[in-house]
Short mmCIF file of C-alpha atoms and ligand atoms in Angstrom, two decimals:
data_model
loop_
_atom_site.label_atom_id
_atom_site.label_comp_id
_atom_site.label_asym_id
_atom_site.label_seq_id
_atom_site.Cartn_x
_atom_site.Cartn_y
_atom_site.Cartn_z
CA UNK A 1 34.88 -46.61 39.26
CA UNK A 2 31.51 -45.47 39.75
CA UNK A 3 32.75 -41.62 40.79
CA UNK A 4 35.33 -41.39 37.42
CA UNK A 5 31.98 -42.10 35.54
CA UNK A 6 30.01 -39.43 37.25
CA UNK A 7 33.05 -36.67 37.27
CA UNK A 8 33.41 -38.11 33.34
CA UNK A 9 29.86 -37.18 32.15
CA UNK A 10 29.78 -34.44 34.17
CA UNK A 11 32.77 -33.23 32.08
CA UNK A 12 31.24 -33.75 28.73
CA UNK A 13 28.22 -32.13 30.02
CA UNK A 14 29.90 -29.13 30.92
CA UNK A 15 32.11 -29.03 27.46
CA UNK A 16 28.37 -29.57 25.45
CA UNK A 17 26.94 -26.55 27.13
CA UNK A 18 30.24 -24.13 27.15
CA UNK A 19 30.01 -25.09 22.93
CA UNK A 20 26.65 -23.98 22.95
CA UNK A 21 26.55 -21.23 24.78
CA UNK A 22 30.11 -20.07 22.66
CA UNK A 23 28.47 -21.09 19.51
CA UNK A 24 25.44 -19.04 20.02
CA UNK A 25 27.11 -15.99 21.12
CA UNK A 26 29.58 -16.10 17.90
CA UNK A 27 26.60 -16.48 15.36
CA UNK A 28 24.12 -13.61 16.21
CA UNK A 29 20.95 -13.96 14.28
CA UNK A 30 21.49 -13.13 10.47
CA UNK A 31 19.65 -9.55 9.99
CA UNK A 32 17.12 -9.22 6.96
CA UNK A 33 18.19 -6.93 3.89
CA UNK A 34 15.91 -4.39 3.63
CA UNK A 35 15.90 -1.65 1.23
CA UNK A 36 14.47 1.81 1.31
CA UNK A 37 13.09 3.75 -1.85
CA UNK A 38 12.08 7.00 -0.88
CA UNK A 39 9.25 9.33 -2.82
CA UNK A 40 9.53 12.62 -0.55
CA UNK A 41 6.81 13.44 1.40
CA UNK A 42 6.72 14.61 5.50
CA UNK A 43 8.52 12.07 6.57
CA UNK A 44 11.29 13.85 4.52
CA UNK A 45 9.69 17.56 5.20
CA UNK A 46 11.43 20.63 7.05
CA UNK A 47 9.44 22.95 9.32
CA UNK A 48 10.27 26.35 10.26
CA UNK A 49 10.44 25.32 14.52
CA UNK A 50 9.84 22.32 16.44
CA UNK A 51 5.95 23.36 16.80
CA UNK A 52 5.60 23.70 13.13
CA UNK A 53 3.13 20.60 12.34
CA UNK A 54 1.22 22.18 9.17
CA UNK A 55 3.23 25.01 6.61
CA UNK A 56 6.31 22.94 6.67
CA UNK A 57 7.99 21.85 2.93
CA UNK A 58 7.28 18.57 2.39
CA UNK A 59 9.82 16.10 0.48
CA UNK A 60 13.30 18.35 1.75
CA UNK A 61 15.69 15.17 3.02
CA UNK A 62 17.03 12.85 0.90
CA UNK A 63 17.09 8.56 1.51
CA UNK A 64 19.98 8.65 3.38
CA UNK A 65 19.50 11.77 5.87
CA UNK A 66 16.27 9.41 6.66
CA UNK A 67 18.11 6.35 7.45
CA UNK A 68 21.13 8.44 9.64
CA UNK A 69 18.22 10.05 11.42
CA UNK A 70 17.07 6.87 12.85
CA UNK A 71 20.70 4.56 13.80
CA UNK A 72 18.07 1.93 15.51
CA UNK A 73 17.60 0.20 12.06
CA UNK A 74 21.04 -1.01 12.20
CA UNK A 75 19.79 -2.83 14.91
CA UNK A 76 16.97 -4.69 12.41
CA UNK A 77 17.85 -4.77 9.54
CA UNK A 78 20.72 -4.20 6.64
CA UNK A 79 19.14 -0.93 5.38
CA UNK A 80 20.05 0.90 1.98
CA UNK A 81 18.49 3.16 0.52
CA UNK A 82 17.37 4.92 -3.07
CA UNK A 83 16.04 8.39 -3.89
CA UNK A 84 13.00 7.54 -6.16
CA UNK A 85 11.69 10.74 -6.26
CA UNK A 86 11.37 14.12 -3.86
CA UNK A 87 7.71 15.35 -4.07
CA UNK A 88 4.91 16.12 -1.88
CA UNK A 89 2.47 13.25 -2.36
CA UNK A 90 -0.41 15.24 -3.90
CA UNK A 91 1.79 15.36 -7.20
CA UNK A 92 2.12 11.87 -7.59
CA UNK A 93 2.08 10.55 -11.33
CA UNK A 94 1.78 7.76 -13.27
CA UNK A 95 5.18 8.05 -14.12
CA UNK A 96 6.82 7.84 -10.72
CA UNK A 97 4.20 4.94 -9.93
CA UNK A 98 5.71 2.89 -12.99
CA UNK A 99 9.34 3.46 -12.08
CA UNK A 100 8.40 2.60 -8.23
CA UNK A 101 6.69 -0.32 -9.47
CA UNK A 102 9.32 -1.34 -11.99
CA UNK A 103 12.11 -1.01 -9.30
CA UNK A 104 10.63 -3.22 -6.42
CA UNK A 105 9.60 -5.78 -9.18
CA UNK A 106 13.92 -5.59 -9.90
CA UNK A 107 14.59 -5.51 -6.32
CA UNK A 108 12.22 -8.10 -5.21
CA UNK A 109 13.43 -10.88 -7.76
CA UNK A 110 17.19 -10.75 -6.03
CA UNK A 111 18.27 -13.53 -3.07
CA UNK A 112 20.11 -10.35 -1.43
CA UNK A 113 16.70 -8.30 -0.75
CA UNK A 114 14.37 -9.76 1.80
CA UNK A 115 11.89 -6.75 1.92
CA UNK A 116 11.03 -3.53 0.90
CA UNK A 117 9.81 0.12 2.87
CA UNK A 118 8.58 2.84 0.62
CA UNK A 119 8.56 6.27 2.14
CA UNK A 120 6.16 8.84 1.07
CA UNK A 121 3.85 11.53 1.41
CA UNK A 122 0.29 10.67 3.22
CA UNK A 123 -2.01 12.36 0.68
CA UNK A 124 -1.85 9.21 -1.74
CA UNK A 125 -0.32 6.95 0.14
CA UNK A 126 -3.10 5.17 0.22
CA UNK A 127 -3.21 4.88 -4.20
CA UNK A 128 0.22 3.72 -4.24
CA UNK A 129 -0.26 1.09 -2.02
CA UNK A 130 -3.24 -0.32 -4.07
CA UNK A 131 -0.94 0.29 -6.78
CA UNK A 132 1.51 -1.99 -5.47
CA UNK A 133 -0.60 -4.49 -3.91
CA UNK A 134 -2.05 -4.87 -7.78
CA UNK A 135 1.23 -5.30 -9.33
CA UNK A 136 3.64 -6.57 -7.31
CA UNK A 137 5.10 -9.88 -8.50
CA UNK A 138 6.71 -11.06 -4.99
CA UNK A 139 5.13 -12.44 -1.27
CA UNK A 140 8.55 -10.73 -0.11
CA UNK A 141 6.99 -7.69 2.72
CA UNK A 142 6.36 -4.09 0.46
CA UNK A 143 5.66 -1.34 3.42
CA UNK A 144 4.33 1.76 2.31
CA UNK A 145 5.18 4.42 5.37
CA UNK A 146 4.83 8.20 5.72
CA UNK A 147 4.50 10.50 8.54
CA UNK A 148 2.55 13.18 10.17
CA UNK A 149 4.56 15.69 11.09
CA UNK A 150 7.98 16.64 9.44
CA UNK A 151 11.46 15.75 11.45
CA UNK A 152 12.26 19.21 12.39
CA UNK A 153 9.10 18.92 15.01
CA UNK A 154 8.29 18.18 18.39
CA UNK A 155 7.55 14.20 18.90
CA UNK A 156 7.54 13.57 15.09
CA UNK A 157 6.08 10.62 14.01
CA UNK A 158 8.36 9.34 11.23
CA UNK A 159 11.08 8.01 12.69
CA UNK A 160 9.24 5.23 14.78
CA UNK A 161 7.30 4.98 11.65
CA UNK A 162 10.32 4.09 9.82
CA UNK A 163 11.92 1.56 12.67
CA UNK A 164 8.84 -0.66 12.94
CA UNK A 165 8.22 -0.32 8.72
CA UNK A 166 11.70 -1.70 8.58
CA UNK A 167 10.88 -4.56 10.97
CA UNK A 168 7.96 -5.29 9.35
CA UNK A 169 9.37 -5.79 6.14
CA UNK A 170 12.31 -7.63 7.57
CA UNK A 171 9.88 -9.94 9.08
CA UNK A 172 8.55 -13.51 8.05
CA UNK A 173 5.05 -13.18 9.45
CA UNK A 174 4.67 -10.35 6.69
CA UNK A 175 5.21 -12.54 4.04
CA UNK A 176 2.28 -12.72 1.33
CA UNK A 177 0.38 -10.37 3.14
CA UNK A 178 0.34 -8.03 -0.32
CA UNK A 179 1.15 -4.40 0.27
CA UNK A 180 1.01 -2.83 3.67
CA UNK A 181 1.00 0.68 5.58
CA UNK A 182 2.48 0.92 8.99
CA UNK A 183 2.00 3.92 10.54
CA UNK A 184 1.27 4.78 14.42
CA UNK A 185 1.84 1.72 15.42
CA UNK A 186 -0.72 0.24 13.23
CA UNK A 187 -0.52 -2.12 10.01
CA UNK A 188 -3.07 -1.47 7.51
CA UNK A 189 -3.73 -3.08 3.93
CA UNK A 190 -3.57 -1.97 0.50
CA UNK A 191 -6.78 -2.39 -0.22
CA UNK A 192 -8.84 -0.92 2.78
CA UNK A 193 -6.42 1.54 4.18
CA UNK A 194 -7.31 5.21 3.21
CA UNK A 195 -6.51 8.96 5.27
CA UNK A 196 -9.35 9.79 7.57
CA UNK A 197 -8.30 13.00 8.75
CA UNK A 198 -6.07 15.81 8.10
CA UNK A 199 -3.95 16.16 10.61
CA UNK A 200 -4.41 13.19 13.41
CA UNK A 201 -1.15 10.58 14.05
CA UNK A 202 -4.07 7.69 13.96
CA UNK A 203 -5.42 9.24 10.43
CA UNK A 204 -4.89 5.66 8.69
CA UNK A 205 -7.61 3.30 9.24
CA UNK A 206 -10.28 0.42 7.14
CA UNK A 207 -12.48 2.31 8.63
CA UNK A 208 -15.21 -1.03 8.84
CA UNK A 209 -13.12 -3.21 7.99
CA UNK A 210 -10.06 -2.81 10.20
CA UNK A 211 -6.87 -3.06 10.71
CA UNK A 212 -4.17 -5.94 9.61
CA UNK A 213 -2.68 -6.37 12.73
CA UNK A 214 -0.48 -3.94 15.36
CA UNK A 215 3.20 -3.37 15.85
CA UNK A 216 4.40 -3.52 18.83
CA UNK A 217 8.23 -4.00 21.02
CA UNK A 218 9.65 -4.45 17.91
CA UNK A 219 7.31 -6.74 16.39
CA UNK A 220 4.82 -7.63 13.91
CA UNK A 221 1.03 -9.04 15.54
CA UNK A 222 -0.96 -10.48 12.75
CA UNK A 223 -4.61 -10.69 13.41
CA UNK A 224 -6.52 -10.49 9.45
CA UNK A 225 -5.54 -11.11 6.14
CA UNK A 226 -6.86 -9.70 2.91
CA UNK A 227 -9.75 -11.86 0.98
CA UNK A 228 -9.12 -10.23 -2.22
CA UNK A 229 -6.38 -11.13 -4.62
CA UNK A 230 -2.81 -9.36 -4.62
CA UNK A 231 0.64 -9.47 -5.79
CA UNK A 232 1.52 -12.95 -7.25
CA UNK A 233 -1.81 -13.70 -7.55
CA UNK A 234 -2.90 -10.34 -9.74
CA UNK A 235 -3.01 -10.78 -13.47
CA UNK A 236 -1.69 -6.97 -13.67
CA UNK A 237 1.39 -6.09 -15.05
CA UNK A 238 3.16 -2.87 -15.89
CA UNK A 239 6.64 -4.13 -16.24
CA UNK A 240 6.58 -3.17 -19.63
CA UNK A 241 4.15 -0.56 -19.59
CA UNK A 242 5.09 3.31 -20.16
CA UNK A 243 2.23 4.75 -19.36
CA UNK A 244 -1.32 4.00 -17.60
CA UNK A 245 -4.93 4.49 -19.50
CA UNK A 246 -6.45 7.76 -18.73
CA UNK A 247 -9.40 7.32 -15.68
CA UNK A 248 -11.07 10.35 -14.03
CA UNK A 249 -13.73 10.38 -11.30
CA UNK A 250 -17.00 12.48 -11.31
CA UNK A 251 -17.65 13.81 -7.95
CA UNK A 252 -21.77 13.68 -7.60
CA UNK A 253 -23.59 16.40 -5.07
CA UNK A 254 -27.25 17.74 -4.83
CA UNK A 255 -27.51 19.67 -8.00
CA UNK A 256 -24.93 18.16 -9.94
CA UNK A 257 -24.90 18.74 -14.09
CA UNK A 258 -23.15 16.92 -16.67
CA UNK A 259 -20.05 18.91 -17.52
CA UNK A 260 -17.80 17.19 -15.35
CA UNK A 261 -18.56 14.09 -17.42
CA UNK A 262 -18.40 15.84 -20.52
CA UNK A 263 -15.30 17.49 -19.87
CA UNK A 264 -13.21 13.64 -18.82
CA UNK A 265 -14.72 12.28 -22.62
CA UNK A 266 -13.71 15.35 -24.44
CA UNK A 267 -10.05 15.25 -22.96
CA UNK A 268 -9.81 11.31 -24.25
CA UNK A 269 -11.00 9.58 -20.65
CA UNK A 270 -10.39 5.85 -20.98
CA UNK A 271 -12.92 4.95 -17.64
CA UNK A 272 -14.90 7.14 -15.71
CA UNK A 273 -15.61 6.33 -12.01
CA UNK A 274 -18.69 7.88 -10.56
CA UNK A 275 -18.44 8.96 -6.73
CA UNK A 276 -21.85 8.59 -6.69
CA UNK A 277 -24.05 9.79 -3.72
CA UNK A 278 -25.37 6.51 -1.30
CA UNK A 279 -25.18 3.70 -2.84
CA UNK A 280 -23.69 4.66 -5.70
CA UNK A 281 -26.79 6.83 -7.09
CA UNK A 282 -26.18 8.18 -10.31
CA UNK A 283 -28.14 12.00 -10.71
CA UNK A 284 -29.74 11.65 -14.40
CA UNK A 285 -27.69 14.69 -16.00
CA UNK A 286 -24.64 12.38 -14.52
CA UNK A 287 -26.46 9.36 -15.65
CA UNK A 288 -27.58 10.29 -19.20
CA UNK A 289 -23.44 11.56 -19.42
CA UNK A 290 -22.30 8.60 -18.25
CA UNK A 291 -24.75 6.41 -21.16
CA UNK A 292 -23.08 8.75 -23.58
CA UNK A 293 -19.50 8.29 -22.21
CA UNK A 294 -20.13 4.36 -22.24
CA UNK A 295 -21.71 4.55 -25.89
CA UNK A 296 -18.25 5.96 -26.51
CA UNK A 297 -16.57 2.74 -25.38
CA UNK A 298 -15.51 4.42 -22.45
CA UNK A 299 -15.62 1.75 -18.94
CA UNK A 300 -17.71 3.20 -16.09
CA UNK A 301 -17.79 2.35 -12.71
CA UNK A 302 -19.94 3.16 -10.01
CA UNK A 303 -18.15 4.04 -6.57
CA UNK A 304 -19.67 5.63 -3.27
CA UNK A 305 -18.61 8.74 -1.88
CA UNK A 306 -19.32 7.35 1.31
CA UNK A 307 -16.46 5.80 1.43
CA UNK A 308 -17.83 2.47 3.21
CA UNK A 309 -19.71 -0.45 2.03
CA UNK A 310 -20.43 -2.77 -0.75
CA UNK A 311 -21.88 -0.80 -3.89
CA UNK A 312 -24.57 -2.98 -5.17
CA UNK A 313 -24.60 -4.13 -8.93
CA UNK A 314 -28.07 -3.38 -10.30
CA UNK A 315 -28.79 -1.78 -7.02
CA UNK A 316 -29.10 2.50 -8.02
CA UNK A 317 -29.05 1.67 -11.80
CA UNK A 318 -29.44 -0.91 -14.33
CA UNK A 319 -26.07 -2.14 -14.63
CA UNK A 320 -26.58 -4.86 -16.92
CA UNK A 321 -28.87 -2.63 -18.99
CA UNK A 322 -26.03 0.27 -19.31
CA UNK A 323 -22.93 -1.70 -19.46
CA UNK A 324 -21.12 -0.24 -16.09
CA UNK A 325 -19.49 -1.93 -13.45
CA UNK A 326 -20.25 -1.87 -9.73
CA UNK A 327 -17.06 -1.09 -7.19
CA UNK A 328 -17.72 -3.73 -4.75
CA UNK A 329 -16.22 -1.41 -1.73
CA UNK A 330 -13.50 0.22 -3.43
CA UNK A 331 -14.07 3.69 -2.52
CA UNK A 332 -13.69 5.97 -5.46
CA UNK A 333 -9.72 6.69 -5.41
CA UNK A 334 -9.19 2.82 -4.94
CA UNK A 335 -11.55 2.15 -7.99
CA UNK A 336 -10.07 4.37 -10.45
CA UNK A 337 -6.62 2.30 -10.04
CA UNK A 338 -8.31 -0.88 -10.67
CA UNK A 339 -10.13 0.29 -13.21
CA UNK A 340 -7.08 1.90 -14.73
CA UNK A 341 -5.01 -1.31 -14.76
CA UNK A 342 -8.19 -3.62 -15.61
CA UNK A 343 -7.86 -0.98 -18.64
CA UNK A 344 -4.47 -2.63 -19.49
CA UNK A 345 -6.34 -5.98 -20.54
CA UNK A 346 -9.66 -5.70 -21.27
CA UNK A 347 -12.55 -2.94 -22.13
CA UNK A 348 -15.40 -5.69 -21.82
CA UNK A 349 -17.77 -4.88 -18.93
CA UNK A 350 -18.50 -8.20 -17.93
CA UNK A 351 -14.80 -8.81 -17.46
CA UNK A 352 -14.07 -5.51 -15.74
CA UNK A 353 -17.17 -6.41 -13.18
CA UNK A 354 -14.96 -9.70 -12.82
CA UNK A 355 -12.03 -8.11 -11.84
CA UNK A 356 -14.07 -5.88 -9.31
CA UNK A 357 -15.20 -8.66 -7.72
CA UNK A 358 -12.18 -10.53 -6.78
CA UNK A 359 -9.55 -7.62 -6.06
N1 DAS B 10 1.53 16.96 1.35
C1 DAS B 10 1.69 15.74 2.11
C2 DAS B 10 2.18 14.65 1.19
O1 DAS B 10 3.33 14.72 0.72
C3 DAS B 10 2.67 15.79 3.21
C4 DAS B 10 2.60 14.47 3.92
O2 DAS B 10 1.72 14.34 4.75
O3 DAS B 10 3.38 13.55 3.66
O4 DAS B 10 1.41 13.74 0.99
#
C-alpha cells in the first residue's frame, strides 16, 4: 500500500514539474515596445574610411538603416522606428524640439509603447534632454543617445550605444527617472549631463555631481536619482505651443563691453542669461546692460561659465535690488531652457527664481 503511495506522489511530482518546465519554455518573457525617433546626428553619420573619426557627414542614415545595423535589439525589445528629423545637432531648433516633444507626449500616452530612445547628434544633446526632462508628461523611460564616431568607422560607438539605450528604456528600474543619456556605458541625467570634450567616447559626464547609474551585461544599475523636479511633476507644457520665447546668453571675458547685450534687446530677447565669470560676476558695462535689458521687462539670469557649482543669489550682485534670477547650478545652456519655458508662464522674477530653485 505504502509503495503505490510513494510511486503515486512521485508521479504527480514528476507531471507538476514537466508542466512547469513546458509552461515556462512556451511563454518566453513578454519583450517591452520600444520606439525609436531619430534626429540625425553621428550615430547616423558616414565617414570617408574606417579611420575617419572627425570630417565625416553627420545625420546620413535614416531610422531604420539604424535599427538593421544593430539585429541584437530584437533580442530586447519590439523596436520601431520614426525619422524626426536628419540634422547635425548644432542646428537644432525650436521647431524640431516642439515636434520631438509633441510626439513622445503622443507616444507616451499609448498602452502599446513602454519606452522611448531618441537618437541624435552630441553637440546639444545635452539641451534636448533638459528639454525633455522639463516637459515630458510620462514616468515611462525617454533615452536620449548619440555617438562618437560615425558607423562607417573602426570600433564605432553607436551601435552599443543604441542596444543598451534600448534596454534601458525597455526597463522598469528606469521608470520616473525623468530624461536620461546613455552613452559609453554610462547613464547620465537631464539635468547634470553636459559634453566635456570634443572628441573622447567618455565625453558625457555631471561632472561633480555624477553619474545616474552604469549599464552593464545588458542591464540597467541604478545608484542616484535626480532631486529636482521632472516630467509629471513639471508645470511646463508645450503641447500646444508653436513656438518658444526668444532667450540668448551673454558670454562674459576680461574686457567684455555691452554690445552683446545690446544687440539680444534690440533683436526682441525675451530673457537674457549671463555666463558670467566665477560666481556668476557680472562686468559693469554687462551689468549696467543687463539693468537696462531688465528695465525693459526682459528676465535675466545669472549663470557661471564655469560650468560647476551653485550660483549664489545676492552673492556677485544685488539680485533682489535688480530684479534677476540666480541659476542655482544650471550651467548657462541648461539655464536658458528653463528660463525659456519659465517664459511660457510667468515674467515675475520672484517666480522665475522659484522655478530655478526646484528644477
Ligand atoms: N555635429 C555633431 C552633432 O550632430 C555630430 C555628433 O557628434 O553627433 O551633434
Amino acid at each position: 500500500m505504502k509503495k503505490r503511495y510513494v510511486t503515486l506522489l512521485s508521479l504527480v511530482c514528476l507531471l507538476m514539474f514537466s508542466m512547469q518546465v513546458g509552461f515556462a519554455a512556451e511563454t518566453p518573457a513578454k519583450l517591452p515596445n520600444v520606439k525609436i525617433l531619430a534626429t540625425g546626428g553621428t550615430i547616423a553619420g558616414s565617414g570617408a574610411s574606417s579611420t575617419t573619426t572627425v570630417g565625416y557627414t553627420a545625420a546620413v542614415f535614416p531610422v531604420d538603416a539604424l535599427i538593421n545595423g544593430v539585429p541584437e535589439l530584437k533580442q530586447v525589445a519590439n523596436v520601431s522606428g520614426e525619422q524626426i528629423s536628419q540634422i547635425a545637432s548644432e542646428n537644432m531648433t525650436n521647431q524640431v524640439w516642439l515636434k520631438l516633444a509633441k510626439r513622445v507626449n503622443e507616444l507616451l500616452a499609448s498602452d502599446d509603447v513602454d519606452g522611448i530612445v531618441v537618437t541624435h547628434g552630441t553637440d546639444t544633446i545635452e539641451e534636448t534632454a533638459y528639454f525633455l526632462n522639463l516637459v515630458v508628461k510620462s514616468n515611462k523611460p525617454v533615452v536620449i543617445v548619440g555617438a562618437m564616431r560615425p558607423p562607417t568607422a573602426m570600433s564605432a560607438d553607436g551601435a552599443m550605444n543604441l542596444y543598451n539605450s534600448v534596454i534601458l528604456a525597455g526597463s522598469k528600474e528606469a521608470r520616473g527617472k525623468g530624461v536620461m543619456v546613455c552613452m559609453n556605458d554610462a547613464i547620465n541625467g537631464a539635468r547634470e549631463v553636459t559634453k566635456t570634450n570634443t572628441a573622447l567616447l567618455d565625453t558625457f559626464r555631471a561632472p561633480e555631481l555624477g553619474y545616474l547609474g552604469y549599464m552593464q551585461a545588458g542591464k540597467a544599475h541604478f545608484y542616484k536619482e535626480s532631486t529636482r523636479k521632472h516630467t509629471t511633476k513639471s508645470e511646463f507644457d508645450v503641447r500646444n505651443l508653436t513656438d518658444l520665447p526668444q532667450v540668448d546668453i551673454v558670454y562674459e571675458h576680461a574686457n567684455v563691453s555691452r554690445v552683446a547685450v545690446d544687440a539680444f534687446v534690440a533683436a526682441g530677447a525675451k530673457g537674457i542669461v549671463c555666463a558670467g565669470v566665477g560666481d556668476g560676476s557680472l562686468a559693469n558695462p554687462v551689468k549696467d546692460a543687463l539693468v537696462d535689458a531688465q528695465k525693459q521687462g526682459i528676465a535675466i539670469v545669472r549663470s557661471s561659465r564655469t560650468g560647476n557649482g551653485i550660483v549664489a543669489r545676492n552673492g556677485e550682485a544685488n539680485d533682489d535690488a535688480l530684479h534677476f534670477s540666480a541659476s542655482d547650478t544650471l550651467n548657462p545652456q541648461k539655464a536658458r531652457i528653463l528660463l525659456m519655458l519659465a517664459l511660457t508662464k510667468t515674467n515675475d522674477p520672484a517666480e522665475i527664481q522659484r522655478i530655478f530653485w526646484e528644477y
